[in-house]
Short mmCIF file of C-alpha atoms in Angstrom, two decimals:
data_model
loop_
_atom_site.label_atom_id
_atom_site.label_comp_id
_atom_site.label_asym_id
_atom_site.label_seq_id
_atom_site.Cartn_x
_atom_site.Cartn_y
_atom_site.Cartn_z
CA UNK A 1 43.71 -18.36 -96.97
CA UNK A 2 40.31 -16.98 -96.01
CA UNK A 3 39.40 -15.75 -92.54
CA UNK A 4 35.61 -15.61 -91.98
CA UNK A 5 34.42 -12.39 -90.41
CA UNK A 6 31.04 -10.67 -90.25
CA UNK A 7 30.84 -7.43 -92.21
CA UNK A 8 29.34 -4.42 -90.54
CA UNK A 9 26.60 -2.36 -92.15
CA UNK A 10 28.26 0.98 -92.83
CA UNK A 11 27.48 3.86 -95.13
CA UNK A 12 29.25 6.76 -96.78
CA UNK A 13 32.47 7.75 -95.04
CA UNK A 14 32.29 5.04 -92.45
CA UNK A 15 35.64 3.68 -93.57
CA UNK A 16 37.29 5.99 -91.09
CA UNK A 17 35.77 3.91 -88.29
CA UNK A 18 37.41 0.70 -89.45
CA UNK A 19 39.01 -1.87 -87.21
CA UNK A 20 40.93 -0.03 -84.55
CA UNK A 21 38.50 2.88 -85.18
CA UNK A 22 39.01 5.58 -82.61
CA UNK A 23 42.49 4.37 -81.59
CA UNK A 24 43.98 5.96 -84.69
CA UNK A 25 46.20 2.90 -85.24
CA UNK A 26 44.24 1.59 -88.22
CA UNK A 27 45.17 2.41 -91.81
CA UNK A 28 42.44 3.97 -93.98
CA UNK A 29 40.39 1.44 -95.97
CA UNK A 30 41.26 0.31 -99.46
CA UNK A 31 38.41 1.58 -101.64
CA UNK A 32 37.76 -0.73 -104.60
CA UNK A 33 35.29 0.36 -107.30
CA UNK A 34 33.84 -2.37 -109.55
CA UNK A 35 32.47 -1.07 -112.86
CA UNK A 36 31.16 -2.55 -116.09
CA UNK A 37 28.26 -2.73 -118.51
CA UNK A 38 24.96 -4.38 -117.60
CA UNK A 39 25.11 -8.17 -117.54
CA UNK A 40 28.89 -8.66 -117.44
CA UNK A 41 28.76 -10.30 -114.00
CA UNK A 42 30.09 -7.56 -111.70
CA UNK A 43 27.77 -8.49 -108.85
CA UNK A 44 28.40 -12.21 -109.38
CA UNK A 45 32.15 -11.61 -109.02
CA UNK A 46 31.75 -9.59 -105.83
CA UNK A 47 29.31 -12.07 -104.30
CA UNK A 48 31.52 -14.99 -105.22
CA UNK A 49 34.52 -13.31 -103.60
CA UNK A 50 32.80 -12.21 -100.40
CA UNK A 51 30.32 -15.03 -99.82
CA UNK A 52 31.36 -17.85 -102.17
CA UNK A 53 27.84 -17.50 -103.52
CA UNK A 54 26.65 -17.74 -107.13
CA UNK A 55 23.16 -17.53 -108.61
CA UNK A 56 22.20 -18.75 -112.09
CA UNK A 57 19.45 -16.10 -112.14
CA UNK A 58 20.68 -12.69 -113.33
CA UNK A 59 20.32 -9.96 -110.72
CA UNK A 60 20.24 -6.52 -112.41
CA UNK A 61 21.98 -3.91 -110.30
CA UNK A 62 20.24 -0.52 -110.36
CA UNK A 63 21.82 0.95 -107.23
CA UNK A 64 25.35 0.93 -105.89
CA UNK A 65 26.13 -1.64 -103.22
CA UNK A 66 28.89 -1.18 -100.68
CA UNK A 67 30.44 -4.29 -99.14
CA UNK A 68 32.98 -4.37 -96.33
CA UNK A 69 35.65 -6.98 -95.76
CA UNK A 70 39.30 -6.97 -94.68
CA UNK A 71 42.73 -8.10 -95.78
CA UNK A 72 46.14 -8.58 -94.23
CA UNK A 73 48.71 -6.83 -96.44
CA UNK A 74 52.35 -7.22 -95.47
CA UNK A 75 51.38 -7.98 -91.90
CA UNK A 76 48.95 -5.07 -91.54
CA UNK A 77 45.15 -5.41 -91.41
CA UNK A 78 43.28 -3.16 -93.83
CA UNK A 79 39.54 -2.67 -94.23
CA UNK A 80 38.28 -3.20 -97.75
CA UNK A 81 35.39 -1.12 -99.04
CA UNK A 82 34.20 -2.79 -102.25
CA UNK A 83 31.57 -0.83 -104.15
CA UNK A 84 29.58 -2.57 -106.87
CA UNK A 85 28.35 0.20 -109.18
CA UNK A 86 25.50 -0.15 -111.68
CA UNK A 87 26.22 0.46 -115.36
CA UNK A 88 26.70 4.23 -115.34
CA UNK A 89 26.46 6.13 -118.66
CA UNK A 90 29.64 8.11 -118.01
CA UNK A 91 32.26 8.62 -115.34
CA UNK A 92 31.46 11.82 -113.38
CA UNK A 93 33.73 14.65 -114.43
CA UNK A 94 33.45 16.59 -111.18
CA UNK A 95 32.60 16.15 -107.52
CA UNK A 96 29.30 17.93 -108.16
CA UNK A 97 28.29 15.38 -110.81
CA UNK A 98 29.46 12.55 -108.57
CA UNK A 99 27.29 13.54 -105.62
CA UNK A 100 24.30 14.66 -107.70
CA UNK A 101 23.87 11.13 -109.06
CA UNK A 102 23.38 8.70 -106.16
CA UNK A 103 24.66 5.83 -108.30
CA UNK A 104 28.08 7.48 -108.60
CA UNK A 105 28.73 8.61 -105.05
CA UNK A 106 32.23 7.84 -103.84
CA UNK A 107 33.44 6.70 -107.24
CA UNK A 108 36.07 9.42 -107.69
CA UNK A 109 37.76 8.64 -104.37
CA UNK A 110 38.42 4.95 -105.15
CA UNK A 111 41.98 3.71 -104.74
CA UNK A 112 41.67 1.12 -107.50
CA UNK A 113 39.18 0.46 -110.30
CA UNK A 114 38.15 -3.01 -111.45
CA UNK A 115 36.63 -2.70 -114.94
CA UNK A 116 34.75 -5.86 -115.89
CA UNK A 117 33.71 -6.97 -119.37
CA UNK A 118 32.12 -10.11 -120.79
CA UNK A 119 34.59 -11.96 -123.05
CA UNK A 120 31.62 -12.95 -125.23
CA UNK A 121 30.35 -9.39 -125.71
CA UNK A 122 32.28 -6.88 -127.79
CA UNK A 123 30.13 -3.93 -126.64
CA UNK A 124 31.01 -4.61 -123.00
CA UNK A 125 34.72 -4.30 -123.87
CA UNK A 126 34.01 -1.01 -125.65
CA UNK A 127 32.28 0.16 -122.45
CA UNK A 128 35.40 -0.69 -120.44
CA UNK A 129 37.59 1.10 -122.98
CA UNK A 130 35.46 4.26 -122.76
CA UNK A 131 35.23 4.11 -118.96
CA UNK A 132 39.00 3.76 -118.59
CA UNK A 133 39.60 6.79 -120.80
CA UNK A 134 37.09 8.87 -118.86
CA UNK A 135 38.68 7.88 -115.55
CA UNK A 136 42.09 9.00 -116.81
CA UNK A 137 40.68 12.29 -118.10
CA UNK A 138 38.55 13.28 -115.14
CA UNK A 139 39.64 11.66 -111.92
CA UNK A 140 42.07 13.18 -109.39
CA UNK A 141 42.93 11.91 -105.90
CA UNK A 142 46.14 13.71 -105.03
CA UNK A 143 48.26 11.22 -107.00
CA UNK A 144 49.47 11.07 -110.57
CA UNK A 145 47.72 7.83 -111.38
CA UNK A 146 45.23 5.38 -109.93
CA UNK A 147 45.53 1.64 -110.64
CA UNK A 148 43.04 0.16 -113.09
CA UNK A 149 42.54 -3.60 -113.42
CA UNK A 150 40.75 -4.92 -116.51
CA UNK A 151 38.84 -8.16 -115.90
CA UNK A 152 37.41 -10.48 -118.54
CA UNK A 153 34.58 -12.47 -116.94
CA UNK A 154 32.74 -15.61 -118.14
CA UNK A 155 35.88 -17.55 -119.03
CA UNK A 156 33.71 -20.68 -118.75
CA UNK A 157 32.10 -19.54 -122.03
CA UNK A 158 35.47 -19.50 -123.78
CA UNK A 159 34.08 -20.81 -127.07
CA UNK A 160 31.96 -17.68 -127.46
CA UNK A 161 34.91 -15.30 -127.05
CA UNK A 162 34.71 -12.35 -129.46
CA UNK A 163 38.28 -10.97 -129.09
CA UNK A 164 41.35 -13.25 -128.87
CA UNK A 165 42.80 -13.26 -125.37
CA UNK A 166 46.33 -12.33 -126.44
CA UNK A 167 45.02 -9.30 -128.36
CA UNK A 168 43.23 -7.98 -125.28
CA UNK A 169 46.13 -8.81 -122.98
CA UNK A 170 48.66 -7.02 -125.20
CA UNK A 171 46.45 -3.95 -125.54
CA UNK A 172 45.70 -3.72 -121.82
CA UNK A 173 49.17 -4.48 -120.50
CA UNK A 174 51.38 -2.83 -123.12
CA UNK A 175 49.32 0.10 -124.36
CA UNK A 176 47.04 0.88 -121.43
CA UNK A 177 49.62 -0.08 -118.77
CA UNK A 178 46.88 -1.78 -116.74
CA UNK A 179 46.64 -5.17 -115.08
CA UNK A 180 44.62 -7.88 -116.81
CA UNK A 181 42.90 -10.96 -115.37
CA UNK A 182 40.34 -13.37 -116.80
CA UNK A 183 37.95 -15.14 -114.46
CA UNK A 184 34.77 -17.14 -114.14
CA UNK A 185 32.36 -16.16 -111.38
CA UNK A 186 30.34 -19.26 -112.27
CA UNK A 187 33.16 -21.67 -111.46
CA UNK A 188 34.98 -19.46 -108.92
CA UNK A 189 38.06 -19.38 -111.15
CA UNK A 190 40.63 -16.59 -110.58
CA UNK A 191 38.22 -14.63 -108.36
CA UNK A 192 40.66 -14.49 -105.47
CA UNK A 193 43.45 -13.74 -107.93
CA UNK A 194 41.76 -10.66 -109.35
CA UNK A 195 41.17 -9.12 -105.93
CA UNK A 196 44.73 -9.99 -104.93
CA UNK A 197 45.98 -8.20 -108.04
CA UNK A 198 43.77 -5.20 -107.30
CA UNK A 199 45.08 -4.97 -103.76
CA UNK A 200 48.69 -5.44 -104.84
CA UNK A 201 48.31 -2.60 -107.34
CA UNK A 202 47.29 -0.30 -104.49
CA UNK A 203 49.92 -1.77 -102.19
CA UNK A 204 52.65 -0.84 -104.62
CA UNK A 205 52.01 2.83 -103.90
CA UNK A 206 51.04 2.52 -100.23
CA UNK A 207 53.48 -0.13 -98.96
CA UNK A 208 57.22 -0.60 -99.17
CA UNK A 209 57.04 -4.15 -100.52
CA UNK A 210 55.85 -4.52 -104.10
CA UNK A 211 55.26 -8.27 -103.78
CA UNK A 212 52.69 -8.08 -101.02
CA UNK A 213 51.56 -11.04 -98.97
CA UNK A 214 47.77 -10.92 -98.86
CA UNK A 215 45.17 -12.73 -96.79
CA UNK A 216 41.49 -11.97 -97.16
CA UNK A 217 38.69 -12.03 -94.63
CA UNK A 218 35.32 -13.08 -96.03
CA UNK A 219 31.86 -12.03 -94.92
CA UNK A 220 29.81 -14.59 -93.02
CA UNK A 221 26.56 -12.65 -93.07
CA UNK A 222 25.79 -12.41 -96.75
CA UNK A 223 23.05 -9.83 -96.38
CA UNK A 224 25.31 -7.32 -94.67
CA UNK A 225 25.86 -4.74 -97.37
CA UNK A 226 24.69 -1.21 -97.96
CA UNK A 227 22.29 -0.53 -100.84
CA UNK A 228 22.77 3.02 -102.03
#
């Protein structure tokens, strides 16, 4: 179930001013970082989720974009801060590196990482594999582990798949201990599912109920995002 709501234009640490802002009754926002190689469809996934919008024309992302939405998780409203990052060469190993490169700002404080690859491009999966390892080696946020969700996009191009699905699924779920979802931004297939899984993975550590009931609010004003 989607609840339309206009996103506000906020920057940096504005999450602290979420719904309920100064009253102190609002939980901190869920920070979702979306990463992947160039051309895998990261932006298409985010736009499809937030605005139910899809463009056939590729839109290269050279700057990070921060989108704001909301979700009801186990009866509580939470702000969502979804950051669409460009294809970064490496995950920043320190806070200094993170804030020196404007494309990486805020990436180390994410609560969940969505790593997207193109099921028709082997190199994009290698990028995800490297990025996951670097996240595990360098990132710290006061907890032992941060959820990582691996997403195979472009399922509509199934015939061009370069790695069998069961091979990827077994590797990701059994060896990496990460969640795995395949989707198609083009046909809006499993888009809601992947964000539900991402939010549930965070909810497992922040809520009492593992099987969370989730409702999303979607942005009405499509242009309301922050280009960083």
